[in-house]
Amino acid sequence: MVHRCRFDDKHGLSAEASEAYARDGVIVIEDFVSAAQCDLLKQRAVELVAEHAPAASGTVFSTRDNRHAKDAYFEESANGIGVFFEEGAFDEVGKLRVPLAEAVNKLGHAMHDLDPVFNAFSRSARLQAVADAIGLTDPKLIQSMYIFKQPGIGGEVVCHQDSTFLYTRPQSVVGFWFAIEDAHRGNGCLGGLPGEHIKGLREIYGKHSDGQLKMDRLQPDLSWDMSRLEWLAVPKGTLIVFNGEFPHLSEPNRSAASRHAYTLHAVSGAAHYPEGNWLQRSKPTDLPFTGFVNE
Ligand code: FE2
């Protein structure tokens, strides 16, 4: 069973929690953020969709066979606030099939640096203490995503490791997954394979010398033991922390309830962050990667 614990404001995380993280590659910290903090973030996410969606839907996502524009929009979101839609959100003539607020898959990938509400949520001495407890030295926040998992149409996420998409040498990626709403089997909570992270990275998605983003299989013979699958149903306000090599997934949301979550990915400033990573901070913003507490 995945270790479930609470953060103690005086003592932080227990030694047992640190050991469980090393063993399983994941821990669940209940009641980490308040309901009010969750509600504030949710409200701001909806505002950001309204602010940023027109540019995305007008030029990038509403036309078919627009691979290049989609890739460019994706890469630019490393420095900005991009809006990404559910599969099939648009009809043949580029009109939204459902209201905008129900068509969005996620926001990404630099809200934690660009938006004051997301910035405040993403940085705290408590998060720094969690990083310390799991052995993440000199954490740098590299990516934020707000995931809507819409009622009825929220898509499936197949089993993967986050370090496939963001990697360092040595591996140091940690995912911080906040339940902004209750997450359960019905609305597509996370599921994961505790202990399977020790098998290492299965595949890597990065930039090749021709400038194209491609997936490469690193361990062709690696298979995960799906009998270890554990569903991580958690209430609103829970923080799930997992190793970048922890295999995880989520089912489609067929229920009438949304399943909003916010994720932050951090790496160690002591590790090498290769240029092959799709996510690169570049001009015009040149935002530096910074930590959980203001430097
Ligand atoms: Fe993931």
CSV table of C-alpha atoms and ligand atoms in Angstrom, one decimal:
chain,number,residue,atom,x,y,z
A,1,MET,CA,0.0,0.0,0.0
A,2,VAL,CA,1.2,3.5,-0.9
A,3,HIS,CA,2.2,5.3,2.3
A,4,ARG,CA,-0.3,7.9,3.4
A,5,CYS,CA,0.8,10.6,5.9
A,6,ARG,CA,0.3,14.2,7.0
A,7,PHE,CA,2.7,17.1,7.1
A,8,ASP,CA,3.5,18.3,10.6
A,9,ASP,CA,4.2,22.0,10.7
A,10,LYS,CA,6.8,21.5,13.5
A,11,HIS,CA,8.4,18.3,12.3
A,12,GLY,CA,7.7,18.2,8.6
A,13,LEU,CA,7.5,14.6,7.2
A,14,SER,CA,8.4,11.6,9.3
A,15,ALA,CA,11.4,9.3,8.6
A,16,GLU,CA,8.9,6.6,7.7
A,17,ALA,CA,7.5,8.8,4.9
A,18,SER,CA,11.0,9.5,3.6
A,19,GLU,CA,11.7,5.7,3.6
A,20,ALA,CA,8.4,4.9,1.9
A,21,TYR,CA,9.2,7.5,-0.8
A,22,ALA,CA,12.6,5.8,-1.5
A,23,ARG,CA,11.0,2.4,-1.5
A,24,ASP,CA,7.8,3.0,-3.5
A,25,GLY,CA,8.7,6.1,-5.5
A,26,VAL,CA,5.5,7.8,-4.2
A,27,ILE,CA,3.8,9.1,-1.1
A,28,VAL,CA,0.4,10.6,-0.4
A,29,ILE,CA,0.3,13.6,2.0
A,30,GLU,CA,-3.3,14.3,3.0
A,31,ASP,CA,-4.6,17.7,4.0
A,32,PHE,CA,-1.5,19.5,2.6
A,33,VAL,CA,-3.3,22.5,1.2
A,34,SER,CA,-6.6,24.0,2.4
A,35,ALA,CA,-9.9,23.9,0.6
A,36,ALA,CA,-9.7,27.7,0.3
A,37,GLN,CA,-6.3,27.5,-1.4
A,38,CYS,CA,-7.7,24.9,-3.8
A,39,ASP,CA,-10.7,27.1,-4.6
A,40,LEU,CA,-8.6,30.1,-5.2
A,41,LEU,CA,-6.4,28.2,-7.7
A,42,LYS,CA,-9.4,26.8,-9.5
A,43,GLN,CA,-11.0,30.2,-9.9
A,44,ARG,CA,-7.7,31.6,-11.2
A,45,ALA,CA,-7.3,28.7,-13.7
A,46,VAL,CA,-10.8,29.4,-15.1
A,47,GLU,CA,-9.8,33.1,-15.5
A,48,LEU,CA,-6.6,32.2,-17.3
A,49,VAL,CA,-8.5,29.9,-19.7
A,50,ALA,CA,-10.7,32.8,-20.6
A,51,GLU,CA,-7.7,35.1,-21.0
A,52,HIS,CA,-5.5,32.8,-23.0
A,53,ALA,CA,-7.8,30.5,-24.9
A,54,PRO,CA,-8.8,32.8,-27.8
A,55,ALA,CA,-5.3,33.0,-29.2
A,56,ALA,CA,-4.9,29.2,-29.0
A,57,SER,CA,-8.3,28.2,-30.4
A,58,GLY,CA,-8.2,30.8,-33.1
A,59,THR,CA,-4.9,30.0,-34.7
A,60,VAL,CA,-3.6,26.7,-33.5
A,61,PHE,CA,-6.1,24.1,-32.5
A,62,SER,CA,-9.2,24.8,-34.5
A,63,THR,CA,-7.7,23.7,-37.9
A,64,ARG,CA,-6.8,20.2,-38.9
A,65,ASP,CA,-3.3,19.1,-40.0
A,66,ASN,CA,-1.7,21.9,-38.2
A,67,ARG,CA,1.1,19.9,-36.7
A,68,HIS,CA,3.8,22.5,-37.0
A,69,ALA,CA,1.7,25.3,-35.4
A,70,LYS,CA,0.7,23.0,-32.6
A,71,ASP,CA,4.3,22.0,-31.9
A,72,ALA,CA,5.5,25.6,-31.9
A,73,TYR,CA,2.6,26.6,-29.6
A,74,PHE,CA,3.6,23.7,-27.3
A,75,GLU,CA,7.3,24.6,-27.2
A,76,GLU,CA,6.5,28.3,-26.6
A,77,SER,CA,4.4,27.4,-23.6
A,78,ALA,CA,7.6,26.6,-21.8
A,79,ASN,CA,7.9,30.3,-21.3
A,80,GLY,CA,4.2,31.1,-21.1
A,81,ILE,CA,0.6,30.2,-20.3
A,82,GLY,CA,-0.7,27.9,-23.0
A,83,VAL,CA,-4.2,26.4,-23.3
A,84,PHE,CA,-4.5,22.8,-24.5
A,85,PHE,CA,-7.8,21.3,-25.6
A,86,GLU,CA,-9.4,17.9,-25.2
A,87,GLU,CA,-9.3,15.6,-28.3
A,88,GLY,CA,-12.3,16.4,-30.4
A,89,ALA,CA,-13.1,19.7,-28.8
A,90,PHE,CA,-13.6,21.2,-32.3
A,91,ASP,CA,-15.9,20.3,-35.1
A,92,GLU,CA,-14.9,20.1,-38.8
A,93,VAL,CA,-15.3,23.8,-39.3
A,94,GLY,CA,-13.2,24.7,-36.3
A,95,LYS,CA,-16.0,25.6,-33.9
A,96,LEU,CA,-16.0,24.3,-30.3
A,97,ARG,CA,-18.4,21.5,-29.8
A,98,VAL,CA,-18.9,22.3,-26.1
A,99,PRO,CA,-18.6,25.5,-24.0
A,100,LEU,CA,-15.0,26.8,-23.7
A,101,ALA,CA,-14.8,26.0,-20.0
A,102,GLU,CA,-15.6,22.4,-20.7
A,103,ALA,CA,-13.3,22.0,-23.7
A,104,VAL,CA,-10.0,22.6,-22.1
A,105,ASN,CA,-7.7,19.7,-21.2
A,106,LYS,CA,-5.0,21.7,-19.4
A,107,LEU,CA,-3.1,24.9,-18.9
A,108,GLY,CA,0.7,24.9,-19.0
A,109,HIS,CA,3.6,25.3,-18.5
A,110,ALA,CA,4.9,28.4,-16.6
A,111,MET,CA,2.0,29.7,-14.5
A,112,HIS,CA,4.1,29.2,-11.4
A,113,ASP,CA,6.5,32.0,-12.6
A,114,LEU,CA,4.1,34.2,-14.5
A,115,ASP,CA,0.9,34.3,-12.5
A,116,PRO,CA,0.8,35.7,-8.9
A,117,VAL,CA,-1.9,33.3,-7.7
A,118,PHE,CA,-0.1,30.2,-9.1
A,119,ASN,CA,3.2,31.5,-7.9
A,120,ALA,CA,2.0,31.9,-4.4
A,121,PHE,CA,0.5,28.4,-4.4
A,122,SER,CA,3.7,26.8,-5.8
A,123,ARG,CA,6.2,28.2,-3.3
A,124,SER,CA,6.3,27.6,0.4
A,125,ALA,CA,8.6,26.6,3.2
A,126,ARG,CA,6.4,23.5,3.5
A,127,LEU,CA,7.1,22.4,0.0
A,128,GLN,CA,10.8,23.0,0.5
A,129,ALA,CA,10.6,20.8,3.6
A,130,VAL,CA,9.0,18.0,1.6
A,131,ALA,CA,11.8,18.4,-1.0
A,132,ASP,CA,14.3,18.1,1.8
A,133,ALA,CA,12.6,15.0,3.3
A,134,ILE,CA,12.7,13.1,0.0
A,135,GLY,CA,16.3,14.1,-0.8
A,136,LEU,CA,15.7,16.6,-3.6
A,137,THR,CA,18.6,19.0,-3.3
A,138,ASP,CA,18.5,22.6,-4.5
A,139,PRO,CA,15.0,22.1,-6.1
A,140,LYS,CA,14.2,24.1,-9.3
A,141,LEU,CA,10.6,24.4,-10.5
A,142,ILE,CA,10.6,23.8,-14.2
A,143,GLN,CA,7.0,23.1,-15.1
A,144,SER,CA,3.4,23.7,-13.9
A,145,MET,CA,0.2,22.2,-15.4
A,146,TYR,CA,-3.4,22.7,-14.4
A,147,ILE,CA,-5.4,19.6,-15.5
A,148,PHE,CA,-9.1,19.9,-15.8
A,149,LYS,CA,-10.1,16.2,-16.5
A,150,GLN,CA,-13.5,17.4,-17.7
A,151,PRO,CA,-16.7,15.6,-16.8
A,152,GLY,CA,-17.8,13.1,-19.4
A,153,ILE,CA,-14.9,13.8,-21.9
A,154,GLY,CA,-11.7,14.0,-19.7
A,155,GLY,CA,-9.3,11.7,-21.6
A,156,GLU,CA,-7.4,8.6,-20.5
A,157,VAL,CA,-3.7,9.0,-19.7
A,158,VAL,CA,-1.9,5.8,-20.4
A,159,CYS,CA,0.8,4.4,-18.1
A,160,HIS,CA,4.0,6.5,-18.4
A,161,GLN,CA,6.9,8.0,-16.4
A,162,ASP,CA,7.1,11.8,-16.2
A,163,SER,CA,10.9,11.6,-16.7
A,164,THR,CA,10.1,10.5,-20.3
A,165,PHE,CA,9.1,14.1,-21.0
A,166,LEU,CA,11.5,16.0,-18.6
A,167,TYR,CA,14.8,14.4,-17.6
A,168,THR,CA,18.1,15.2,-15.9
A,169,ARG,CA,21.3,13.3,-15.5
A,170,PRO,CA,21.3,11.8,-12.9
A,171,GLN,CA,17.5,11.4,-12.7
A,172,SER,CA,16.2,14.0,-10.2
A,173,VAL,CA,12.7,14.8,-11.5
A,174,VAL,CA,9.9,14.9,-8.8
A,175,GLY,CA,6.2,15.4,-9.6
A,176,PHE,CA,4.1,17.3,-7.0
A,177,TRP,CA,0.4,16.4,-7.8
A,178,PHE,CA,-2.2,18.5,-5.9
A,179,ALA,CA,-5.8,17.3,-5.8
A,180,ILE,CA,-7.8,20.6,-6.4
A,181,GLU,CA,-11.0,18.5,-6.3
A,182,ASP,CA,-11.8,15.1,-4.8
A,183,ALA,CA,-10.2,12.4,-7.1
A,184,HIS,CA,-11.7,8.9,-7.1
A,185,ARG,CA,-12.2,5.9,-9.4
A,186,GLY,CA,-15.3,7.5,-10.9
A,187,ASN,CA,-13.7,10.7,-12.2
A,188,GLY,CA,-10.3,9.4,-13.2
A,189,CYS,CA,-8.0,9.5,-10.1
A,190,LEU,CA,-4.3,8.6,-10.5
A,191,GLY,CA,-3.2,5.0,-10.4
A,192,GLY,CA,0.4,3.9,-10.0
A,193,LEU,CA,2.9,1.1,-9.7
A,194,PRO,CA,4.7,1.5,-6.4
A,195,GLY,CA,8.2,0.1,-6.4
A,196,GLU,CA,8.4,-0.1,-10.2
A,197,HIS,CA,10.4,3.2,-10.5
A,198,ILE,CA,13.6,1.2,-9.6
A,199,LYS,CA,13.5,-0.4,-13.1
A,200,GLY,CA,14.6,3.0,-14.6
A,201,LEU,CA,13.4,5.0,-17.5
A,202,ARG,CA,11.6,3.2,-20.3
A,203,GLU,CA,11.5,5.8,-23.0
A,204,ILE,CA,12.5,9.4,-23.6
A,205,TYR,CA,10.8,12.2,-25.6
A,206,GLY,CA,13.2,14.8,-26.7
A,207,LYS,CA,14.7,17.0,-29.4
A,208,HIS,CA,16.8,15.3,-32.0
A,209,SER,CA,19.6,16.9,-34.0
A,210,ASP,CA,17.1,17.7,-36.8
A,211,GLY,CA,15.1,19.8,-34.3
A,212,GLN,CA,12.2,17.3,-34.2
A,213,LEU,CA,10.7,16.1,-31.0
A,214,LYS,CA,10.6,12.3,-31.0
A,215,MET,CA,10.1,9.3,-28.6
A,216,ASP,CA,13.0,6.8,-28.2
A,217,ARG,CA,12.7,3.5,-26.4
A,218,LEU,CA,15.6,3.2,-23.9
A,219,GLN,CA,14.8,-0.2,-22.5
A,220,PRO,CA,13.1,-2.3,-25.2
A,221,ASP,CA,12.6,-5.3,-22.8
A,222,LEU,CA,11.3,-3.3,-19.9
A,223,SER,CA,7.8,-4.2,-18.8
A,224,TRP,CA,6.0,-3.0,-15.7
A,225,ASP,CA,4.3,-5.4,-13.3
A,226,MET,CA,0.7,-4.2,-13.7
A,227,SER,CA,-0.4,-6.4,-10.8
A,228,ARG,CA,1.1,-3.7,-8.6
A,229,LEU,CA,-1.4,-1.1,-9.8
A,230,GLU,CA,-2.9,0.8,-6.9
A,231,TRP,CA,-5.6,3.5,-7.3
A,232,LEU,CA,-4.8,6.7,-5.4
A,233,ALA,CA,-8.2,8.0,-4.6
A,234,VAL,CA,-7.6,11.2,-2.6
A,235,PRO,CA,-9.7,14.0,-1.2
A,236,LYS,CA,-9.3,17.7,-2.3
A,237,GLY,CA,-6.2,19.3,-0.7
A,238,THR,CA,-4.0,16.1,-0.9
A,239,LEU,CA,-0.5,16.3,-2.3
A,240,ILE,CA,0.9,13.2,-4.1
A,241,VAL,CA,4.7,13.3,-4.5
A,242,PHE,CA,6.3,10.9,-6.9
A,243,ASN,CA,9.6,10.1,-8.5
A,244,GLY,CA,10.0,11.0,-12.2
A,245,GLU,CA,10.4,7.3,-12.9
A,246,PHE,CA,7.2,6.2,-11.0
A,247,PRO,CA,4.9,4.7,-13.6
A,248,HIS,CA,1.4,6.1,-13.4
A,249,LEU,CA,-1.8,6.5,-15.3
A,250,SER,CA,-5.4,7.7,-15.1
A,251,GLU,CA,-8.7,6.4,-16.6
A,252,PRO,CA,-11.1,8.6,-18.6
A,253,ASN,CA,-13.5,10.6,-16.7
A,254,ARG,CA,-17.0,9.3,-17.6
A,255,SER,CA,-18.6,10.9,-14.5
A,256,ALA,CA,-20.5,14.1,-14.1
A,257,ALA,CA,-17.8,15.5,-11.8
A,258,SER,CA,-14.7,17.2,-13.0
A,259,ARG,CA,-11.3,16.2,-11.5
A,260,HIS,CA,-9.1,19.2,-11.3
A,261,ALA,CA,-5.5,18.7,-10.4
A,262,TYR,CA,-2.4,20.9,-10.3
A,263,THR,CA,1.1,19.5,-11.0
A,264,LEU,CA,4.5,20.9,-10.4
A,265,HIS,CA,7.7,19.3,-11.6
A,266,ALA,CA,11.0,20.1,-9.9
A,267,VAL,CA,14.5,19.0,-10.6
A,268,SER,CA,17.7,19.2,-8.7
A,269,GLY,CA,19.8,22.2,-9.5
A,270,ALA,CA,22.8,19.9,-8.9
A,271,ALA,CA,21.8,17.7,-11.9
A,272,HIS,CA,22.4,18.3,-15.6
A,273,TYR,CA,19.4,19.5,-17.5
A,274,PRO,CA,20.1,18.4,-21.1
A,275,GLU,CA,19.3,20.6,-24.2
A,276,GLY,CA,17.3,17.7,-25.6
A,277,ASN,CA,14.5,18.5,-23.1
A,278,TRP,CA,11.5,20.0,-25.0
A,279,LEU,CA,11.1,22.5,-22.1
A,280,GLN,CA,13.6,25.2,-22.5
A,281,ARG,CA,13.4,28.7,-21.1
A,282,SER,CA,14.4,31.0,-23.9
A,283,LYS,CA,13.9,34.4,-25.3
A,284,PRO,CA,11.9,36.6,-25.1
A,285,THR,CA,11.4,35.9,-21.4
A,286,ASP,CA,14.5,34.1,-20.4
A,287,LEU,CA,12.9,33.2,-17.1
A,288,PRO,CA,15.3,31.4,-14.8
A,289,PHE,CA,14.3,28.2,-13.0
A,290,THR,CA,13.9,29.0,-9.3
A,291,GLY,CA,13.1,27.1,-6.1
A,292,PHE,CA,10.2,26.7,-3.6
A,293,VAL,CA,11.3,29.7,-1.6
A,294,ASN,CA,12.1,33.1,-2.9
A,295,GLU,CA,15.9,33.3,-3.6
B,1,FE2,FE,2.4,12.0,-15.5
